[in-house]
PDB file of C-alpha atoms in Angstrom:
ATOM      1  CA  UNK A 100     145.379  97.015  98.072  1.00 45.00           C
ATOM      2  CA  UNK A 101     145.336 100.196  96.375  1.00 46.00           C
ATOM      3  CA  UNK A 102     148.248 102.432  95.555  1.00 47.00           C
ATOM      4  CA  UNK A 103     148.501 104.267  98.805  1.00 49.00           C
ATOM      5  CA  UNK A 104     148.963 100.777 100.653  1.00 49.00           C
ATOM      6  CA  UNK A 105     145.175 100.276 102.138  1.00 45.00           C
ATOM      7  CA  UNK A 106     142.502  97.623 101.408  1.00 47.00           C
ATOM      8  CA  UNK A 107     139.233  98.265  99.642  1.00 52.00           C
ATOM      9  CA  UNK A 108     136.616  96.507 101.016  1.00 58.00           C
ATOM     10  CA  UNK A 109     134.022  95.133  97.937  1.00 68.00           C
ATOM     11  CA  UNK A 110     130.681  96.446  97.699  1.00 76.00           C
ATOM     12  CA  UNK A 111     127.817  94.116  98.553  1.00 80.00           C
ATOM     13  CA  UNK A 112     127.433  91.043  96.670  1.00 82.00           C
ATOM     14  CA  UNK A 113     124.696  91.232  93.923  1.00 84.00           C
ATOM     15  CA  UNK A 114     121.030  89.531  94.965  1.00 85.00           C
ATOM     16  CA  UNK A 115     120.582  86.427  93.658  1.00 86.00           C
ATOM     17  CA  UNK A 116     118.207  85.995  90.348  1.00 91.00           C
ATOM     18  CA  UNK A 117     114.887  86.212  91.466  1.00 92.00           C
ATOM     19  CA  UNK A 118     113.172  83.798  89.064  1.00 95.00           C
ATOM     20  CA  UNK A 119     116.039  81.245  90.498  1.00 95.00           C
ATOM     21  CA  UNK A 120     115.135  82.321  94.460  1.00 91.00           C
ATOM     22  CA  UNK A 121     111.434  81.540  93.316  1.00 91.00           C
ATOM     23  CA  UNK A 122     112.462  78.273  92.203  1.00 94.00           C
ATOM     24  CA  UNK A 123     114.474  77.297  94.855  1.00 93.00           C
ATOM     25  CA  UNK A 124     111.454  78.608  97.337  1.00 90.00           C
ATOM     26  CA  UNK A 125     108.988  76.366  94.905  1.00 91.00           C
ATOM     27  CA  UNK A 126     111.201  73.631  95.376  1.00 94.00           C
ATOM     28  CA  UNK A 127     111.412  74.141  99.729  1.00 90.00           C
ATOM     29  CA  UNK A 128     107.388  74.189  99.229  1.00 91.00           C
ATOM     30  CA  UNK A 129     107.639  71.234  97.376  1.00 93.00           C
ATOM     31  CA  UNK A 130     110.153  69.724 100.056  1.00 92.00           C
ATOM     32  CA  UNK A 131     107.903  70.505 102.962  1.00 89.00           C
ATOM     33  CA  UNK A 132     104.616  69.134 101.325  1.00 91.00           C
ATOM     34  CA  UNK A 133     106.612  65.776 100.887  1.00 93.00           C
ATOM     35  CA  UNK A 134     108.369  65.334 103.934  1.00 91.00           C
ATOM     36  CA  UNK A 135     106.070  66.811 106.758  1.00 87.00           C
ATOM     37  CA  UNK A 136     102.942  67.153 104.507  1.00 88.00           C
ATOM     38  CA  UNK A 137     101.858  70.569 105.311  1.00 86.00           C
ATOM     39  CA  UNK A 138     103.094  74.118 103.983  1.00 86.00           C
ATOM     40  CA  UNK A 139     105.328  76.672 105.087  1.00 85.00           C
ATOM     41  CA  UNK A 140     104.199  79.498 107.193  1.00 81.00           C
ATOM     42  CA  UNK A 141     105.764  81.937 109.984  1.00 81.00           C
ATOM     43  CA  UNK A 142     102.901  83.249 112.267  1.00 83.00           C
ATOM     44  CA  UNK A 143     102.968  79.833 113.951  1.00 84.00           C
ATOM     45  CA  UNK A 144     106.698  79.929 115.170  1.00 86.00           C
ATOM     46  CA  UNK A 145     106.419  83.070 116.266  1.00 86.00           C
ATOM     47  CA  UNK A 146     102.999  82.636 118.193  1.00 87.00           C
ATOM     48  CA  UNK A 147     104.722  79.628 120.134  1.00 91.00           C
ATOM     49  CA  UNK A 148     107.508  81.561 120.951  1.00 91.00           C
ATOM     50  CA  UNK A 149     105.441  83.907 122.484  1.00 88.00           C
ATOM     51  CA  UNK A 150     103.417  81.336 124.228  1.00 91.00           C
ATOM     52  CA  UNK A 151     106.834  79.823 125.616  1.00 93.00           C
ATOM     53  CA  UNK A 152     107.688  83.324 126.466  1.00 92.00           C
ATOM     54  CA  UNK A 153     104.742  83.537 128.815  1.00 91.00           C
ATOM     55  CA  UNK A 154     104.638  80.392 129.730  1.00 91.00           C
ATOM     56  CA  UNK A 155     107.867  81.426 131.989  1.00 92.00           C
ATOM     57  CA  UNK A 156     106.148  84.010 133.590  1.00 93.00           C
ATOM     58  CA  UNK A 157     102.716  82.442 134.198  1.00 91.00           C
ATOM     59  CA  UNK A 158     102.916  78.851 133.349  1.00 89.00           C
ATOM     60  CA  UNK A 159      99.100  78.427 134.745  1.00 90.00           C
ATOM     61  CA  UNK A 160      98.119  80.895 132.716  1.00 90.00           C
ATOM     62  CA  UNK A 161      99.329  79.569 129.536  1.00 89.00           C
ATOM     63  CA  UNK A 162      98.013  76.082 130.307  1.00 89.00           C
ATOM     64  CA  UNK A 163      93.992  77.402 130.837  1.00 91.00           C
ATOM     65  CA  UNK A 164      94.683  79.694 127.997  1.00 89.00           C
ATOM     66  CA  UNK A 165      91.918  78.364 125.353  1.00 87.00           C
ATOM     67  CA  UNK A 166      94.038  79.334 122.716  1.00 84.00           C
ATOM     68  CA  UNK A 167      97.929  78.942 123.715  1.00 86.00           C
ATOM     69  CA  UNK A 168      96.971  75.648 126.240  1.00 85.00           C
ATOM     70  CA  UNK A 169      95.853  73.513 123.330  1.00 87.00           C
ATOM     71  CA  UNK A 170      99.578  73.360 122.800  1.00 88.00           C
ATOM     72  CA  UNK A 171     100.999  71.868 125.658  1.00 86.00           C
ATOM     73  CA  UNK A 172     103.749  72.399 128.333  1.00 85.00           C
ATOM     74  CA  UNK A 173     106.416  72.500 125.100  1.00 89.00           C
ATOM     75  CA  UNK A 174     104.810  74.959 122.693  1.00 91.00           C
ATOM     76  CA  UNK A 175     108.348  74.998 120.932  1.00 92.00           C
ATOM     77  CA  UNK A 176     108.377  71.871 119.940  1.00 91.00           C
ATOM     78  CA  UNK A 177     106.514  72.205 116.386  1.00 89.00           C
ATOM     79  CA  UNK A 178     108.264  72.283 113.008  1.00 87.00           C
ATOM     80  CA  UNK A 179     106.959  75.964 112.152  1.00 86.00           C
ATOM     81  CA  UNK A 180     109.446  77.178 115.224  1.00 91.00           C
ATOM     82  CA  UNK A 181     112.134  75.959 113.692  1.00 90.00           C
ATOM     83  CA  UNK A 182     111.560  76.915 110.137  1.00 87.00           C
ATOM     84  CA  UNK A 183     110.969  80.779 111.515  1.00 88.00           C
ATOM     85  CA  UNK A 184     114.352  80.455 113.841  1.00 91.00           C
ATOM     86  CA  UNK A 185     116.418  78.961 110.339  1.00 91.00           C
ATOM     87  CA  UNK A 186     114.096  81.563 108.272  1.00 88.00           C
ATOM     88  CA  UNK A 187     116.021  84.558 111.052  1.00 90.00           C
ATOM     89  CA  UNK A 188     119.725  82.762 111.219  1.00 94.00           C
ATOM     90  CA  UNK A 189     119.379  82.254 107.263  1.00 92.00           C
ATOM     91  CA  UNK A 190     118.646  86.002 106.269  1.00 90.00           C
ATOM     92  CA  UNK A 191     121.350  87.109 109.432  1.00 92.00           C
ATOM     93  CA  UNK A 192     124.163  84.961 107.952  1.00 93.00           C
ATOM     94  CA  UNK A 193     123.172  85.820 104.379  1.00 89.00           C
ATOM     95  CA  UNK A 194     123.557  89.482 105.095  1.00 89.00           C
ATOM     96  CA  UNK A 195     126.835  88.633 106.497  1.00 91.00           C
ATOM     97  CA  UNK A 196     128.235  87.378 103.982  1.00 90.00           C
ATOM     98  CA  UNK A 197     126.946  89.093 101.185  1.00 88.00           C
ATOM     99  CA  UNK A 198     128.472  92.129 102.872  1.00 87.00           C
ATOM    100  CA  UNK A 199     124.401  93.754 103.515  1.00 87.00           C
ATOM    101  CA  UNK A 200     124.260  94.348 106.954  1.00 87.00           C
ATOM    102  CA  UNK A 201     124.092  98.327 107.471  1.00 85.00           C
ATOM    103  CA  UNK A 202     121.900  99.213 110.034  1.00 87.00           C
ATOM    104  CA  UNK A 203     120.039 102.122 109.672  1.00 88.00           C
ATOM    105  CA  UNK A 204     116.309 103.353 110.075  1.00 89.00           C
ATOM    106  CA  UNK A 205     114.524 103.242 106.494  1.00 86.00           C
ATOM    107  CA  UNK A 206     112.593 106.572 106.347  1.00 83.00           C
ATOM    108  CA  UNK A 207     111.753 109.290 104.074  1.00 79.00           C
ATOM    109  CA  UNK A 208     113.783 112.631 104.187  1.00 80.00           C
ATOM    110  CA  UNK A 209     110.741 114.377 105.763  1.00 79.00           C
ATOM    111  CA  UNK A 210     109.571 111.668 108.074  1.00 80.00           C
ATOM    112  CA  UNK A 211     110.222 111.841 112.024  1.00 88.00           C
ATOM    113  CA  UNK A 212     112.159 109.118 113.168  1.00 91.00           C
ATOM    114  CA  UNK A 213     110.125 108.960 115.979  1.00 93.00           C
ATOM    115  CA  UNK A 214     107.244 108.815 113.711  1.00 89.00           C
ATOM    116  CA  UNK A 215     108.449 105.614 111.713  1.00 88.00           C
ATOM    117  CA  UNK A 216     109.482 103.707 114.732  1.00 93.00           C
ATOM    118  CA  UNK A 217     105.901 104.144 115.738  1.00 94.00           C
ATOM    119  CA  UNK A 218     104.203 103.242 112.591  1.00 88.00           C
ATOM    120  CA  UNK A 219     106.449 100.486 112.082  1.00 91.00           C
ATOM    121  CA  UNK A 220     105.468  99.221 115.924  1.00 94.00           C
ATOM    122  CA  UNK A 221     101.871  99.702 115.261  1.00 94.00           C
ATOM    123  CA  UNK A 222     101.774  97.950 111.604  1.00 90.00           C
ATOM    124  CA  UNK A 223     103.927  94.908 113.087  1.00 90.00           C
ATOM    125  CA  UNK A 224     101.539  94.802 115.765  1.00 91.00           C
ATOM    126  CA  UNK A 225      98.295  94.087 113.648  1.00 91.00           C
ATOM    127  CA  UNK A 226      99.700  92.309 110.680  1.00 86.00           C
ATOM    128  CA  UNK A 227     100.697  89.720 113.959  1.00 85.00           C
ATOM    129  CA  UNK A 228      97.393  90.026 115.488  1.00 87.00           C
ATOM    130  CA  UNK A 229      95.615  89.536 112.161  1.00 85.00           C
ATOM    131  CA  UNK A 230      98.034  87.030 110.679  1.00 84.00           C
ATOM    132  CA  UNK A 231      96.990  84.824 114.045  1.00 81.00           C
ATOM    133  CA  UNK A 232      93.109  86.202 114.049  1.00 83.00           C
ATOM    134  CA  UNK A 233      92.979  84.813 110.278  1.00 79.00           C
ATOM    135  CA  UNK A 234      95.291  81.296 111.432  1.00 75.00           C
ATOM    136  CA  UNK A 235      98.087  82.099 109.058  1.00 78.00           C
ATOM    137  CA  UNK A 236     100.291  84.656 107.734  1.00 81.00           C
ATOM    138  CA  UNK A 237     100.407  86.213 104.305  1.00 79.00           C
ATOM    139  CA  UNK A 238     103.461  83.615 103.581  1.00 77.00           C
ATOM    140  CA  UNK A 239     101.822  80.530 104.898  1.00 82.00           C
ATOM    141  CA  UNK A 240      98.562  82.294 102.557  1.00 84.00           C
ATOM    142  CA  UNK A 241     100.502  83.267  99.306  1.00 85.00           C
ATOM    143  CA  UNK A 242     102.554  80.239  99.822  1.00 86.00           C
ATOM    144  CA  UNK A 243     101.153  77.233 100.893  1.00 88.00           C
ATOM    145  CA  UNK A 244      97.401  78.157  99.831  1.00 88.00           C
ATOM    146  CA  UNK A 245      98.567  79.487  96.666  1.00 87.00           C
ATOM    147  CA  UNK A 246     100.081  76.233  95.579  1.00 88.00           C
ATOM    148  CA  UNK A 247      97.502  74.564  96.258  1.00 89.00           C
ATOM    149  CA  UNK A 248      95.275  77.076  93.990  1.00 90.00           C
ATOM    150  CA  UNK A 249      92.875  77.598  97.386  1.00 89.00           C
ATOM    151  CA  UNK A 250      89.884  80.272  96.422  1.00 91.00           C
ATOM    152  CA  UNK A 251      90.200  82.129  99.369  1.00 87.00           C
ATOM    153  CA  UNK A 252      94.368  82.354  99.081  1.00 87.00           C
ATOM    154  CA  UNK A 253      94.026  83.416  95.822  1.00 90.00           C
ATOM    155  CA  UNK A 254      91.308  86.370  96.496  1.00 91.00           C
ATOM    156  CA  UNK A 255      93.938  86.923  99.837  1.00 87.00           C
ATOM    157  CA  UNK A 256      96.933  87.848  97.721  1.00 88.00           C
ATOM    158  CA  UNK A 257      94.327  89.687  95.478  1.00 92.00           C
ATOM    159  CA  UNK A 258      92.912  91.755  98.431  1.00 90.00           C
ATOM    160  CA  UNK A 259      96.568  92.331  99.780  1.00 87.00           C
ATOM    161  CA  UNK A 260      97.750  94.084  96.629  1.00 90.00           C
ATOM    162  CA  UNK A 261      95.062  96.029  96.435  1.00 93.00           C
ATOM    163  CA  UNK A 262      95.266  96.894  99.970  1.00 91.00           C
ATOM    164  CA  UNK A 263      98.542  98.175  99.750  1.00 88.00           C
ATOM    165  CA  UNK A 264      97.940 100.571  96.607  1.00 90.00           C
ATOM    166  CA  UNK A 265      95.213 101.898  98.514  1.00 90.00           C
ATOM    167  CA  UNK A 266      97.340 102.515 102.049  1.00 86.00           C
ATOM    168  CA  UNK A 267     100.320 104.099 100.145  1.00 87.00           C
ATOM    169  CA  UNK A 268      98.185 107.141  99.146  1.00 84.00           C
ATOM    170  CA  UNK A 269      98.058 107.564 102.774  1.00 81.00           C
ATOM    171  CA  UNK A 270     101.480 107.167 103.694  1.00 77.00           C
ATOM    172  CA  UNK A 271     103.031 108.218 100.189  1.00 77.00           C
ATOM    173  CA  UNK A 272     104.402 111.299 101.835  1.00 71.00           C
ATOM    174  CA  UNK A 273     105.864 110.184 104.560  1.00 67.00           C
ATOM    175  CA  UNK A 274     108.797 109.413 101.610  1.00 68.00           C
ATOM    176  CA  UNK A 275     109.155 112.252 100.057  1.00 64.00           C
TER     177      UNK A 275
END
């Protein structure tokens, strides 16, 4: 309490030491090779969600689907779903209680909000369409194939870096 009798609330917590979050991700990697002996990766989880999604709506569908059929009546039931639900509860409850959970539209003082809802919506939908069209996502990629010092991971996180100094020319001034 303060001297006119209210309560300050404290500020957000500091973020955690990034070389220590890298080591603690290394050692999840590590964790995951050992016990189910395969990687981490999200685009899975949330492909099978969908699939489950659909699979309520036109369950025949889903089943002669070439692509979504190959995994059964219980798409759900695969480790990836569950890492990407924990990966969701884990950030939400970290926010929590680390006093970060504001929300709010992130968006440059000139931008449209209507604008950034829609480029947001479009870039979400082809980083999940590529991230499926390619079989993995750029954390299953940087992750999983980095670790395991894979050529084509390697040129991947390469190629993404580049690719994103090259796009923000293009949307530089939508934050400024």
């Amino acid at each position: 309490m303060n001297g006119n009798g209210s309560s300050r609330s404290a500020g957000p917590k500091p973020y955690m030491n990034p070389y220590l979050a890298g080591v603690v991700l290394g050692l999840t990697l590590l964790a995951s090779f050992l016990v189910l002996g395969v990687g981490l990766g999200a685009s899975a989880g949330i492909a099978r969600l969908g699939a489950s999604l659909q699979g309520c709506i036109m369950p025949g569908h889903v089943q002669a689907s070439e692509y979504f059929g190959s995994w059964g009546k219980a798409p759900l039931r695969y480790y990836l779903v569950y890492m990407f639900a924990g990966t969701l509860l884990g950030g939400l409850v970290s926010a929590v209680v680390s006093r970060r959970v504001q929300p709010q539209l992130e968006r440059g003082p000139t931008a449209p909000r209507g604008l950034r809802i829609l480029l947001a919506l479009v870039g979400g939908v082809v980083v999940g369409f590529a991230s499926r069209l390619a079989s993995g996502c750029t954390s299953g990629q940087a992750l999983t194939g980095g670790a395991m010092l894979a050529t084509g991971s390697l040129l991947f996180l390469v190629s993404v870096f580049a690719g994103g100094y090259a796009t923000a020319y293009f949307v530089r001034r939508q934050w400024q």
